[in-house]
PDB file of C-alpha atoms and ligand atoms in Angstrom:
ATOM      1  CA  MET A   1     -60.333  11.265  -7.641  1.00 40.00           C
ATOM      2  CA  THR A   2     -57.255  13.518  -8.159  1.00 41.00           C
ATOM      3  CA  PHE A   3     -54.613  11.191  -6.936  1.00 46.00           C
ATOM      4  CA  SER A   4     -51.598  10.650  -9.334  1.00 41.00           C
ATOM      5  CA  THR A   5     -51.202   7.037 -10.244  1.00 39.00           C
ATOM      6  CA  ARG A   6     -47.477   6.890 -10.657  1.00 38.00           C
ATOM      7  CA  GLY A   7     -47.283   3.170 -10.902  1.00 39.00           C
ATOM      8  CA  GLY A   8     -49.721   0.760  -9.749  1.00 40.00           C
ATOM      9  CA  PRO A   9     -49.512  -2.870  -8.898  1.00 42.00           C
ATOM     10  CA  THR A  10     -46.658  -4.460 -10.923  1.00 40.00           C
ATOM     11  CA  SER A  11     -48.651  -7.552 -11.860  1.00 40.00           C
ATOM     12  CA  PRO A  12     -48.991  -8.003 -15.585  1.00 37.00           C
ATOM     13  CA  GLU A  13     -52.664  -7.013 -15.447  1.00 37.00           C
ATOM     14  CA  THR A  14     -54.364  -3.910 -16.616  1.00 36.00           C
ATOM     15  CA  VAL A  15     -54.453  -1.551 -13.757  1.00 37.00           C
ATOM     16  CA  GLU A  16     -57.123   0.917 -13.070  1.00 39.00           C
ATOM     17  CA  THR A  17     -55.511   3.707 -14.942  1.00 41.00           C
ATOM     18  CA  GLY A  18     -55.910   1.580 -18.090  1.00 41.00           C
ATOM     19  CA  THR A  19     -52.209   1.059 -18.446  1.00 46.00           C
ATOM     20  CA  THR A  20     -51.088  -2.468 -19.481  1.00 49.00           C
ATOM     21  CA  VAL A  21     -47.849  -3.510 -18.044  1.00 49.00           C
ATOM     22  CA  PRO A  22     -46.240  -6.277 -20.146  1.00 56.00           C
ATOM     23  CA  PRO A  23     -44.899  -8.994 -18.036  1.00 54.00           C
ATOM     24  CA  SER A  24     -41.229  -8.450 -19.174  1.00 54.00           C
ATOM     25  CA  SER A  25     -41.073  -4.664 -18.415  1.00 67.00           C
ATOM     26  CA  GLN A  26     -39.599  -3.673 -15.077  1.00 73.00           C
ATOM     27  CA  PRO A  27     -41.028  -0.621 -13.473  1.00 79.00           C
ATOM     28  CA  PRO A  28     -38.411   2.043 -12.643  1.00 92.00           C
ATOM     29  CA  VAL A  29     -36.684   1.923  -9.176  1.00 94.00           C
ATOM     30  CA  ALA A  30     -38.308   4.322  -6.718  1.00 94.00           C
ATOM     31  CA  LEU A  31     -36.065   3.638  -3.760  1.00 96.00           C
ATOM     32  CA  ASP A  32     -32.592   2.140  -3.740  1.00 96.00           C
ATOM     33  CA  VAL A  33     -30.700   1.290  -0.562  1.00 96.00           C
ATOM     34  CA  ASP A  34     -27.096   0.169  -1.202  1.00 96.00           C
ATOM     35  CA  GLY A  35     -24.649  -1.168   1.389  1.00 96.00           C
ATOM     36  CA  LEU A  36     -26.309   0.788   4.231  1.00 96.00           C
ATOM     37  CA  ARG A  37     -24.395   0.563   7.473  1.00 96.00           C
ATOM     38  CA  LYS A  38     -25.335   2.395  10.592  1.00 95.00           C
ATOM     39  CA  ILE A  39     -23.189   2.555  13.828  1.00 95.00           C
ATOM     40  CA  TYR A  40     -24.461   4.701  16.638  1.00 95.00           C
ATOM     41  CA  ARG A  41     -21.482   6.235  18.403  1.00 93.00           C
ATOM     42  CA  SER A  42     -21.384   7.348  21.935  1.00 90.00           C
ATOM     43  CA  ASP A  43     -18.996   7.638  24.874  1.00 91.00           C
ATOM     44  CA  ASN A  44     -20.258   4.315  26.279  1.00 89.00           C
ATOM     45  CA  GLY A  45     -19.239   2.396  23.087  1.00 92.00           C
ATOM     46  CA  ASP A  46     -20.436   1.936  19.517  1.00 93.00           C
ATOM     47  CA  VAL A  47     -23.686   0.074  18.527  1.00 91.00           C
ATOM     48  CA  GLU A  48     -23.588  -1.446  15.143  1.00 92.00           C
ATOM     49  CA  ALA A  49     -27.379  -1.325  14.538  1.00 92.00           C
ATOM     50  CA  VAL A  50     -27.322  -2.099  10.723  1.00 92.00           C
ATOM     51  CA  ARG A  51     -24.352  -3.938   9.090  1.00 91.00           C
ATOM     52  CA  ASP A  52     -25.136  -4.181   5.299  1.00 92.00           C
ATOM     53  CA  LEU A  53     -28.450  -3.595   3.789  1.00 94.00           C
ATOM     54  CA  THR A  54     -28.949  -3.668  -0.006  1.00 95.00           C
ATOM     55  CA  PHE A  55     -32.412  -3.708  -1.703  1.00 96.00           C
ATOM     56  CA  SER A  56     -34.586  -1.767  -3.919  1.00 96.00           C
ATOM     57  CA  VAL A  57     -38.322  -0.969  -4.205  1.00 96.00           C
ATOM     58  CA  SER A  58     -39.729  -0.459  -7.768  1.00 96.00           C
ATOM     59  CA  ARG A  59     -42.333   2.110  -8.498  1.00 95.00           C
ATOM     60  CA  GLY A  60     -45.804   0.954  -7.519  1.00 94.00           C
ATOM     61  CA  GLU A  61     -44.592  -1.921  -5.239  1.00 96.00           C
ATOM     62  CA  LEU A  62     -45.737  -2.807  -1.798  1.00 97.00           C
ATOM     63  CA  VAL A  63     -42.781  -4.271   0.095  1.00 97.00           C
ATOM     64  CA  CYS A  64     -42.717  -5.296   3.802  1.00 97.00           C
ATOM     65  CA  ILE A  65     -39.800  -5.408   6.052  1.00 96.00           C
ATOM     66  CA  VAL A  66     -39.950  -7.812   8.943  1.00 94.00           C
ATOM     67  CA  GLY A  67     -37.422  -8.508  11.575  1.00 88.00           C
ATOM     68  CA  PRO A  68     -37.234  -9.330  15.299  1.00 84.00           C
ATOM     69  CA  SER A  69     -37.360  -6.474  17.824  1.00 83.00           C
ATOM     70  CA  GLY A  70     -33.999  -4.692  18.011  1.00 84.00           C
ATOM     71  CA  ALA A  71     -33.098  -5.684  14.418  1.00 86.00           C
ATOM     72  CA  GLY A  72     -32.715  -2.254  13.343  1.00 89.00           C
ATOM     73  CA  LYS A  73     -36.009  -1.541  11.548  1.00 90.00           C
ATOM     74  CA  THR A  74     -36.579   1.848  12.902  1.00 89.00           C
ATOM     75  CA  THR A  75     -32.967   2.735  12.370  1.00 92.00           C
ATOM     76  CA  LEU A  76     -33.286   1.683   8.791  1.00 93.00           C
ATOM     77  CA  LEU A  77     -36.363   3.681   8.321  1.00 92.00           C
ATOM     78  CA  ARG A  78     -34.908   6.710   9.917  1.00 92.00           C
ATOM     79  CA  CYS A  79     -31.915   6.452   7.494  1.00 95.00           C
ATOM     80  CA  ILE A  80     -34.190   6.105   4.444  1.00 95.00           C
ATOM     81  CA  ALA A  81     -36.230   9.143   5.671  1.00 93.00           C
ATOM     82  CA  GLY A  82     -33.115  11.199   5.824  1.00 94.00           C
ATOM     83  CA  LEU A  83     -33.410  11.637   9.580  1.00 93.00           C
ATOM     84  CA  LEU A  84     -30.197   9.837  10.413  1.00 95.00           C
ATOM     85  CA  ASP A  85     -26.689  10.102   8.918  1.00 94.00           C
ATOM     86  CA  LEU A  86     -25.534   6.896   7.327  1.00 96.00           C
ATOM     87  CA  THR A  87     -22.171   5.461   8.542  1.00 96.00           C
ATOM     88  CA  GLU A  88     -21.601   3.695   5.011  1.00 97.00           C
ATOM     89  CA  GLY A  89     -23.701   3.198   1.854  1.00 97.00           C
ATOM     90  CA  SER A  90     -26.360   5.265   0.161  1.00 96.00           C
ATOM     91  CA  VAL A  91     -30.126   5.662   0.009  1.00 97.00           C
ATOM     92  CA  THR A  92     -31.441   6.913  -3.290  1.00 96.00           C
ATOM     93  CA  LEU A  93     -34.980   8.201  -3.979  1.00 94.00           C
ATOM     94  CA  ASP A  94     -35.953   8.624  -7.582  1.00 93.00           C
ATOM     95  CA  GLY A  95     -32.285   8.812  -8.547  1.00 92.00           C
ATOM     96  CA  GLN A  96     -31.541  11.500  -5.982  1.00 93.00           C
ATOM     97  CA  SER A  97     -29.231  10.742  -3.126  1.00 95.00           C
ATOM     98  CA  VAL A  98     -30.922  11.162   0.261  1.00 94.00           C
ATOM     99  CA  ASP A  99     -29.063  13.364   2.658  1.00 91.00           C
ATOM    100  CA  GLY A 100     -31.973  14.958   4.576  1.00 91.00           C
ATOM    101  CA  PRO A 101     -35.677  14.515   4.593  1.00 91.00           C
ATOM    102  CA  PRO A 102     -36.526  14.218   0.965  1.00 91.00           C
ATOM    103  CA  GLU A 103     -39.595  16.012  -0.493  1.00 89.00           C
ATOM    104  CA  GLY A 104     -40.864  12.837  -2.135  1.00 88.00           C
ATOM    105  CA  MET A 105     -41.332  10.845   0.899  1.00 92.00           C
ATOM    106  CA  ALA A 106     -44.146  10.596   3.517  1.00 93.00           C
ATOM    107  CA  VAL A 107     -43.926   8.608   6.823  1.00 92.00           C
ATOM    108  CA  VAL A 108     -46.699   7.122   8.903  1.00 92.00           C
ATOM    109  CA  PHE A 109     -45.494   6.430  12.481  1.00 88.00           C
ATOM    110  CA  GLN A 110     -46.956   4.055  14.919  1.00 84.00           C
ATOM    111  CA  GLU A 111     -47.642   6.957  17.389  1.00 83.00           C
ATOM    112  CA  TYR A 112     -50.491   8.656  15.634  1.00 78.00           C
ATOM    113  CA  GLY A 113     -51.258  10.598  18.674  1.00 78.00           C
ATOM    114  CA  ARG A 114     -47.955  12.355  18.550  1.00 82.00           C
ATOM    115  CA  SER A 115     -47.985  12.699  14.750  1.00 88.00           C
ATOM    116  CA  LEU A 116     -51.210  14.697  14.589  1.00 94.00           C
ATOM    117  CA  PHE A 117     -51.659  18.277  15.827  1.00 95.00           C
ATOM    118  CA  PRO A 118     -54.381  18.284  18.344  1.00 94.00           C
ATOM    119  CA  TRP A 119     -55.419  21.959  17.886  1.00 96.00           C
ATOM    120  CA  MET A 120     -56.013  21.475  14.221  1.00 96.00           C
ATOM    121  CA  THR A 121     -59.075  19.834  12.580  1.00 97.00           C
ATOM    122  CA  VAL A 122     -58.807  16.628  10.690  1.00 97.00           C
ATOM    123  CA  ARG A 123     -58.981  18.625   7.513  1.00 97.00           C
ATOM    124  CA  GLN A 124     -56.161  20.996   8.621  1.00 97.00           C
ATOM    125  CA  ASN A 125     -53.924  18.226   9.708  1.00 97.00           C
ATOM    126  CA  VAL A 126     -54.219  16.605   6.185  1.00 96.00           C
ATOM    127  CA  GLU A 127     -53.853  19.918   4.337  1.00 97.00           C
ATOM    128  CA  MET A 128     -50.752  21.088   6.244  1.00 95.00           C
ATOM    129  CA  PRO A 129     -48.006  19.280   4.339  1.00 93.00           C
ATOM    130  CA  LEU A 130     -49.694  20.353   1.027  1.00 95.00           C
ATOM    131  CA  LYS A 131     -49.528  24.102   2.375  1.00 94.00           C
ATOM    132  CA  GLU A 132     -45.803  23.494   3.028  1.00 91.00           C
ATOM    133  CA  LYS A 133     -45.323  22.155  -0.404  1.00 89.00           C
ATOM    134  CA  GLY A 134     -46.829  25.345  -1.823  1.00 92.00           C
ATOM    135  CA  SER A 135     -49.989  23.750  -3.355  1.00 93.00           C
ATOM    136  CA  ARG A 136     -52.743  26.110  -4.386  1.00 95.00           C
ATOM    137  CA  ARG A 137     -55.853  26.479  -2.311  1.00 95.00           C
ATOM    138  CA  ALA A 138     -58.173  24.803  -4.847  1.00 95.00           C
ATOM    139  CA  GLU A 139     -55.807  22.081  -5.366  1.00 95.00           C
ATOM    140  CA  ARG A 140     -55.378  21.509  -1.598  1.00 96.00           C
ATOM    141  CA  ARG A 141     -59.152  21.275  -1.007  1.00 96.00           C
ATOM    142  CA  GLU A 142     -59.507  18.885  -3.957  1.00 96.00           C
ATOM    143  CA  LYS A 143     -56.752  16.604  -2.749  1.00 95.00           C
ATOM    144  CA  VAL A 144     -57.836  16.725   1.070  1.00 96.00           C
ATOM    145  CA  ASP A 145     -61.415  15.878   0.155  1.00 96.00           C
ATOM    146  CA  ALA A 146     -60.282  12.992  -2.095  1.00 94.00           C
ATOM    147  CA  ALA A 147     -57.886  11.690   0.635  1.00 94.00           C
ATOM    148  CA  LEU A 148     -60.502  11.818   3.324  1.00 95.00           C
ATOM    149  CA  GLU A 149     -63.069  10.066   1.207  1.00 93.00           C
ATOM    150  CA  ALA A 150     -60.409   7.309   0.337  1.00 91.00           C
ATOM    151  CA  VAL A 151     -60.033   6.599   3.982  1.00 92.00           C
ATOM    152  CA  GLY A 152     -63.576   6.883   4.996  1.00 93.00           C
ATOM    153  CA  LEU A 153     -63.465  10.058   7.032  1.00 94.00           C
ATOM    154  CA  ALA A 154     -65.116  12.568   4.764  1.00 94.00           C
ATOM    155  CA  ASP A 155     -67.820  13.140   7.500  1.00 95.00           C
ATOM    156  CA  VAL A 156     -65.413  14.019  10.353  1.00 96.00           C
ATOM    157  CA  SER A 157     -63.266  16.531   8.439  1.00 96.00           C
ATOM    158  CA  THR A 158     -64.121  19.346  11.050  1.00 97.00           C
ATOM    159  CA  ALA A 159     -63.398  17.285  14.085  1.00 97.00           C
ATOM    160  CA  HIS A 160     -60.252  17.386  16.090  1.00 96.00           C
ATOM    161  CA  PRO A 161     -58.003  14.214  16.414  1.00 95.00           C
ATOM    162  CA  TRP A 162     -58.745  13.880  20.076  1.00 93.00           C
ATOM    163  CA  GLN A 163     -62.429  13.365  19.331  1.00 95.00           C
ATOM    164  CA  LEU A 164     -61.592  10.304  17.149  1.00 95.00           C
ATOM    165  CA  SER A 165     -60.695   6.683  18.085  1.00 92.00           C
ATOM    166  CA  GLY A 166     -57.094   5.548  17.704  1.00 91.00           C
ATOM    167  CA  GLY A 167     -58.003   3.775  14.408  1.00 92.00           C
ATOM    168  CA  MET A 168     -59.604   6.829  12.992  1.00 93.00           C
ATOM    169  CA  GLN A 169     -56.622   8.980  14.033  1.00 94.00           C
ATOM    170  CA  GLN A 170     -54.299   6.680  12.204  1.00 92.00           C
ATOM    171  CA  ARG A 171     -56.776   7.015   9.163  1.00 93.00           C
ATOM    172  CA  VAL A 172     -55.998  10.606   9.332  1.00 95.00           C
ATOM    173  CA  ALA A 173     -52.308  10.150   9.276  1.00 94.00           C
ATOM    174  CA  ILE A 174     -52.684   7.810   6.265  1.00 94.00           C
ATOM    175  CA  ALA A 175     -55.031  10.468   4.557  1.00 94.00           C
ATOM    176  CA  ARG A 176     -52.315  13.110   5.116  1.00 95.00           C
ATOM    177  CA  ALA A 177     -49.614  10.883   3.704  1.00 94.00           C
ATOM    178  CA  VAL A 178     -51.554   9.914   0.525  1.00 92.00           C
ATOM    179  CA  ALA A 179     -52.914  13.429  -0.074  1.00 93.00           C
ATOM    180  CA  TYR A 180     -49.271  14.540  -0.288  1.00 93.00           C
ATOM    181  CA  GLU A 181     -48.702  12.115  -3.110  1.00 90.00           C
ATOM    182  CA  PRO A 182     -45.273  10.879  -2.122  1.00 91.00           C
ATOM    183  CA  SER A 183     -43.004   9.006  -4.385  1.00 89.00           C
ATOM    184  CA  VAL A 184     -42.614   6.509  -1.530  1.00 92.00           C
ATOM    185  CA  LEU A 185     -44.809   6.052   1.539  1.00 94.00           C
ATOM    186  CA  LEU A 186     -42.877   4.730   4.471  1.00 95.00           C
ATOM    187  CA  MET A 187     -45.026   2.990   7.148  1.00 94.00           C
ATOM    188  CA  ASP A 188     -43.219   2.238  10.525  1.00 92.00           C
ATOM    189  CA  GLU A 189     -45.254  -0.342  12.620  1.00 91.00           C
ATOM    190  CA  PRO A 190     -48.293   1.902  11.967  1.00 90.00           C
ATOM    191  CA  PHE A 191     -50.840  -0.448  13.474  1.00 90.00           C
ATOM    192  CA  ALA A 192     -48.926  -1.738  16.475  1.00 86.00           C
ATOM    193  CA  ALA A 193     -50.911   0.388  18.811  1.00 83.00           C
ATOM    194  CA  VAL A 194     -54.491  -0.468  17.727  1.00 87.00           C
ATOM    195  CA  ASP A 195     -56.778  -3.277  18.525  1.00 89.00           C
ATOM    196  CA  ALA A 196     -56.992  -6.414  16.402  1.00 91.00           C
ATOM    197  CA  GLN A 197     -60.316  -5.672  14.475  1.00 91.00           C
ATOM    198  CA  THR A 198     -59.077  -2.024  13.794  1.00 91.00           C
ATOM    199  CA  ARG A 199     -55.653  -3.339  12.763  1.00 92.00           C
ATOM    200  CA  ALA A 200     -57.416  -5.787  10.239  1.00 94.00           C
ATOM    201  CA  ASP A 201     -59.481  -2.906   8.783  1.00 92.00           C
ATOM    202  CA  LEU A 202     -56.407  -0.736   8.454  1.00 92.00           C
ATOM    203  CA  GLU A 203     -54.524  -3.437   6.779  1.00 94.00           C
ATOM    204  CA  ASP A 204     -57.400  -3.719   4.197  1.00 94.00           C
ATOM    205  CA  LEU A 205     -57.215   0.102   3.787  1.00 92.00           C
ATOM    206  CA  VAL A 206     -53.569   0.008   3.033  1.00 93.00           C
ATOM    207  CA  ARG A 207     -54.082  -2.824   0.362  1.00 94.00           C
ATOM    208  CA  GLU A 208     -56.966  -0.955  -1.147  1.00 91.00           C
ATOM    209  CA  LEU A 209     -55.217   2.376  -1.331  1.00 91.00           C
ATOM    210  CA  TRP A 210     -52.185   0.776  -2.840  1.00 92.00           C
ATOM    211  CA  ARG A 211     -54.207  -1.076  -5.374  1.00 90.00           C
ATOM    212  CA  ARG A 212     -56.370   2.078  -6.161  1.00 87.00           C
ATOM    213  CA  LEU A 213     -53.786   4.774  -6.129  1.00 85.00           C
ATOM    214  CA  GLY A 214     -50.563   2.993  -7.216  1.00 86.00           C
ATOM    215  CA  VAL A 215     -48.612   4.483  -4.376  1.00 90.00           C
ATOM    216  CA  THR A 216     -45.123   2.840  -3.615  1.00 93.00           C
ATOM    217  CA  VAL A 217     -45.046   1.513   0.004  1.00 96.00           C
ATOM    218  CA  LEU A 218     -42.369   0.266   2.322  1.00 97.00           C
ATOM    219  CA  PHE A 219     -44.099  -1.118   5.342  1.00 96.00           C
ATOM    220  CA  VAL A 220     -41.982  -2.037   8.450  1.00 94.00           C
ATOM    221  CA  THR A 221     -43.516  -4.505  10.960  1.00 93.00           C
ATOM    222  CA  HIS A 222     -42.422  -7.160  13.469  1.00 89.00           C
ATOM    223  CA  ASP A 223     -45.642  -9.033  12.658  1.00 93.00           C
ATOM    224  CA  ILE A 224     -44.977 -11.894  10.235  1.00 95.00           C
ATOM    225  CA  ASP A 225     -48.631 -12.617   9.359  1.00 96.00           C
ATOM    226  CA  GLU A 226     -49.138  -8.871   8.734  1.00 96.00           C
ATOM    227  CA  ALA A 227     -46.030  -8.736   6.445  1.00 97.00           C
ATOM    228  CA  VAL A 228     -47.209 -11.825   4.454  1.00 98.00           C
ATOM    229  CA  PHE A 229     -50.812 -10.548   4.150  1.00 97.00           C
ATOM    230  CA  LEU A 230     -49.877  -7.035   2.840  1.00 97.00           C
ATOM    231  CA  GLY A 231     -46.619  -7.457   0.771  1.00 97.00           C
ATOM    232  CA  GLN A 232     -45.755  -8.280  -2.680  1.00 97.00           C
ATOM    233  CA  ARG A 233     -42.420  -9.145  -1.275  1.00 97.00           C
ATOM    234  CA  VAL A 234     -41.146  -9.538   2.361  1.00 97.00           C
ATOM    235  CA  LEU A 235     -37.721  -8.602   3.150  1.00 96.00           C
ATOM    236  CA  VAL A 236     -36.553 -10.578   6.221  1.00 95.00           C
ATOM    237  CA  LEU A 237     -34.027  -8.909   8.441  1.00 92.00           C
ATOM    238  CA  SER A 238     -31.440 -10.716  10.733  1.00 88.00           C
ATOM    239  CA  ASN A 239     -30.875  -9.876  14.220  1.00 85.00           C
ATOM    240  CA  ARG A 240     -28.473  -7.082  14.806  1.00 82.00           C
ATOM    241  CA  PRO A 241     -26.105  -6.239  13.179  1.00 82.00           C
ATOM    242  CA  THR A 242     -28.693  -6.397  10.487  1.00 86.00           C
ATOM    243  CA  VAL A 243     -28.555  -7.802   6.966  1.00 88.00           C
ATOM    244  CA  VAL A 244     -31.278  -9.134   4.674  1.00 92.00           C
ATOM    245  CA  LEU A 245     -31.744 -12.760   5.098  1.00 92.00           C
ATOM    246  CA  GLU A 246     -34.123 -13.326   2.281  1.00 94.00           C
ATOM    247  CA  ASP A 247     -36.342 -11.475  -0.048  1.00 96.00           C
ATOM    248  CA  VAL A 248     -39.420 -13.569  -0.008  1.00 97.00           C
ATOM    249  CA  ASN A 249     -41.738 -13.255  -3.014  1.00 97.00           C
ATOM    250  CA  VAL A 250     -45.341 -13.300  -1.916  1.00 97.00           C
ATOM    251  CA  ASP A 251     -47.083 -15.196  -4.728  1.00 97.00           C
ATOM    252  CA  LEU A 252     -50.593 -14.866  -3.205  1.00 97.00           C
ATOM    253  CA  PRO A 253     -53.496 -13.464  -5.404  1.00 95.00           C
ATOM    254  CA  ASP A 254     -53.653  -9.630  -5.599  1.00 92.00           C
ATOM    255  CA  GLU A 255     -57.099  -9.727  -4.025  1.00 94.00           C
ATOM    256  CA  ARG A 256     -56.579 -10.486  -0.379  1.00 96.00           C
ATOM    257  CA  PHE A 257     -59.209 -11.183   2.295  1.00 96.00           C
ATOM    258  CA  GLN A 258     -58.595 -11.416   5.971  1.00 96.00           C
ATOM    259  CA  LEU A 259     -60.102 -14.829   6.593  1.00 96.00           C
ATOM    260  CA  GLU A 260     -59.692 -16.504   3.231  1.00 96.00           C
ATOM    261  CA  THR A 261     -56.210 -15.328   2.411  1.00 97.00           C
ATOM    262  CA  ARG A 262     -55.015 -16.068   5.875  1.00 97.00           C
ATOM    263  CA  SER A 263     -56.420 -19.554   5.842  1.00 97.00           C
ATOM    264  CA  SER A 264     -55.021 -20.484   2.452  1.00 97.00           C
ATOM    265  CA  PRO A 265     -52.234 -23.210   2.369  1.00 98.00           C
ATOM    266  CA  ARG A 266     -49.904 -20.793   0.416  1.00 98.00           C
ATOM    267  CA  PHE A 267     -50.272 -18.145   3.215  1.00 98.00           C
ATOM    268  CA  ALA A 268     -49.308 -20.878   5.776  1.00 98.00           C
ATOM    269  CA  GLU A 269     -46.309 -21.894   3.758  1.00 98.00           C
ATOM    270  CA  LEU A 270     -45.004 -18.340   3.266  1.00 98.00           C
ATOM    271  CA  ARG A 271     -45.717 -17.493   6.885  1.00 97.00           C
ATOM    272  CA  ALA A 272     -43.797 -20.588   8.042  1.00 97.00           C
ATOM    273  CA  ARG A 273     -40.884 -19.725   5.730  1.00 96.00           C
ATOM    274  CA  VAL A 274     -40.546 -16.169   7.210  1.00 96.00           C
ATOM    275  CA  TYR A 275     -40.979 -17.580  10.782  1.00 95.00           C
ATOM    276  CA  GLU A 276     -38.255 -20.139  10.136  1.00 94.00           C
ATOM    277  CA  LEU A 277     -35.831 -17.604   8.822  1.00 92.00           C
ATOM    278  CA  ILE A 278     -36.242 -15.435  11.865  1.00 89.00           C
ATOM    279  CA  GLN A 279     -35.982 -18.267  14.176  1.00 87.00           C
ATOM    280  CA  ALA A 280     -32.835 -19.466  12.500  1.00 83.00           C
ATOM    281  CA  ALA A 281     -31.380 -15.887  12.593  1.00 75.00           C
ATOM    282  CA  LYS A 282     -31.870 -15.884  16.384  1.00 72.00           C
ATOM    283  CA  LYS A 283     -29.865 -19.045  16.527  1.00 71.00           C
ATOM    284  CA  GLY A 284     -27.200 -17.588  14.059  1.00 65.00           C
ATOM    285  CA  VAL A 285     -27.991 -19.848  11.182  1.00 53.00           C
ATOM    286  CA  ARG A 286     -28.249 -18.357   7.746  1.00 50.00           C
ATOM    287  CA  SER A 287     -30.458 -20.377   5.385  1.00 47.00           C
ATOM    288  CA  THR A 288     -30.942 -19.535   1.721  1.00 46.00           C
ATOM    289  CA  ALA A 289     -33.319 -22.475   0.743  1.00 46.00           C
ATOM    290  CA  GLU A 290     -36.323 -21.617  -1.382  1.00 45.00           C
ATOM    291  CA  VAL A 291     -39.934 -21.879  -0.057  1.00 46.00           C
TER     292      VAL A 291
HETATM  293  P1  ADP B   1     -36.118  -2.195  15.829  1.00 95.82           P
HETATM  294  O1  ADP B   1     -36.814  -1.001  15.329  1.00 95.82           O
HETATM  295  O2  ADP B   1     -35.945  -3.343  14.805  1.00 95.82           O
HETATM  296  O3  ADP B   1     -36.673  -2.764  17.106  1.00 95.82           O
HETATM  297  P2  ADP B   1     -33.957  -0.245  16.360  1.00 95.82           P
HETATM  298  O4  ADP B   1     -33.655   0.352  15.023  1.00 95.82           O
HETATM  299  O5  ADP B   1     -34.905   0.606  17.196  1.00 95.82           O
HETATM  300  O6  ADP B   1     -34.600  -1.733  16.111  1.00 95.82           O
HETATM  301  O7  ADP B   1     -32.658  -0.407  17.158  1.00 95.82           O
HETATM  302  C1  ADP B   1     -31.644  -1.356  16.734  1.00 95.82           C
HETATM  303  C2  ADP B   1     -30.516  -1.348  17.622  1.00 95.82           C
HETATM  304  O8  ADP B   1     -29.900  -0.134  17.688  1.00 95.82           O
HETATM  305  C3  ADP B   1     -30.870  -1.711  19.056  1.00 95.82           C
HETATM  306  O9  ADP B   1     -29.946  -2.556  19.596  1.00 95.82           O
HETATM  307  C4  ADP B   1     -31.024  -0.444  19.716  1.00 95.82           C
HETATM  308  O10 ADP B   1     -30.715  -0.635  21.079  1.00 95.82           O
HETATM  309  C5  ADP B   1     -29.862   0.431  19.015  1.00 95.82           C
HETATM  310  N1  ADP B   1     -30.109   1.766  19.079  1.00 95.82           N
HETATM  311  C6  ADP B   1     -31.255   2.363  18.547  1.00 95.82           C
HETATM  312  N2  ADP B   1     -31.177   3.671  18.658  1.00 95.82           N
HETATM  313  C7  ADP B   1     -30.021   3.975  19.185  1.00 95.82           C
HETATM  314  C8  ADP B   1     -29.173   5.130  19.625  1.00 95.82           C
HETATM  315  N3  ADP B   1     -29.678   6.387  19.443  1.00 95.82           N
HETATM  316  N4  ADP B   1     -28.020   5.045  20.295  1.00 95.82           N
HETATM  317  C9  ADP B   1     -27.514   3.785  20.410  1.00 95.82           C
HETATM  318  N5  ADP B   1     -28.107   2.574  20.111  1.00 95.82           N
HETATM  319  C10 ADP B   1     -29.307   2.741  19.495  1.00 95.82           C
END
């Protein structure tokens, strides 16, 4: 594999690169969101989508953002990706202020069908951002091979996206994102459009890639179970105008299994906590009690 391992899981064990992370050391901040506010202005009136969001994601973390529909998750993600101007506050990636699409970010969207180019093969789709980045041919080939191998698509590299199932197309989008070796990988409800079994497989793939490659992931979903299953932390958003209700630490073991983890008592407690927060938010109650 030729992927860079910029961080890796932040737990105090030895990660695959052989680097020992002492429990006290804090990995550097990859992404910092400070006082973000977003108001959509139009002739029909203003909509305050996001009121005041402040959080950061350390290098190598896998953080989930969960909130009810209309809570401003997509707005937040577009602000982070430099696709929307902020009304107030700042977004910083690797210490650089984001004021347009930053080079160090890759985004996987829900609509894989629209994010892949149908006239290009799987390999060409994965390779394209590397070409734009100016990577050399041999390096591109190596990275594309490694990424396709990592997502289990090495044998369909010459197929076109439309010849693949929805789950496989989303794997192509994930391969493209990891081959690019972003500083932060943003995922916007990436599995909302696939069936339950495929979704579980793709969740396992994200955990595996994160653990193996050490990529920093910010994963947005409206699915509470998915957020708790995937994340090391879950940021629970309020209803619009949005603030962070609670930063829930997911103290489940690093090895997660669809059946075992989801049926564990701790999973149920964490799930109930996030659910409770979202329900309370809908009724306008702001709770800060610990799980
Ligand atoms: P989520 O992704 O959590 O469902 P969104 O970020 O899509 O939420 O939307 C948050 C709020 O902002 C919603 O009330 C939505 O109607 C509003 N909104 C989103 N985009 C626009 C826009 N371009 N103009 C005006 N209001 C918008």
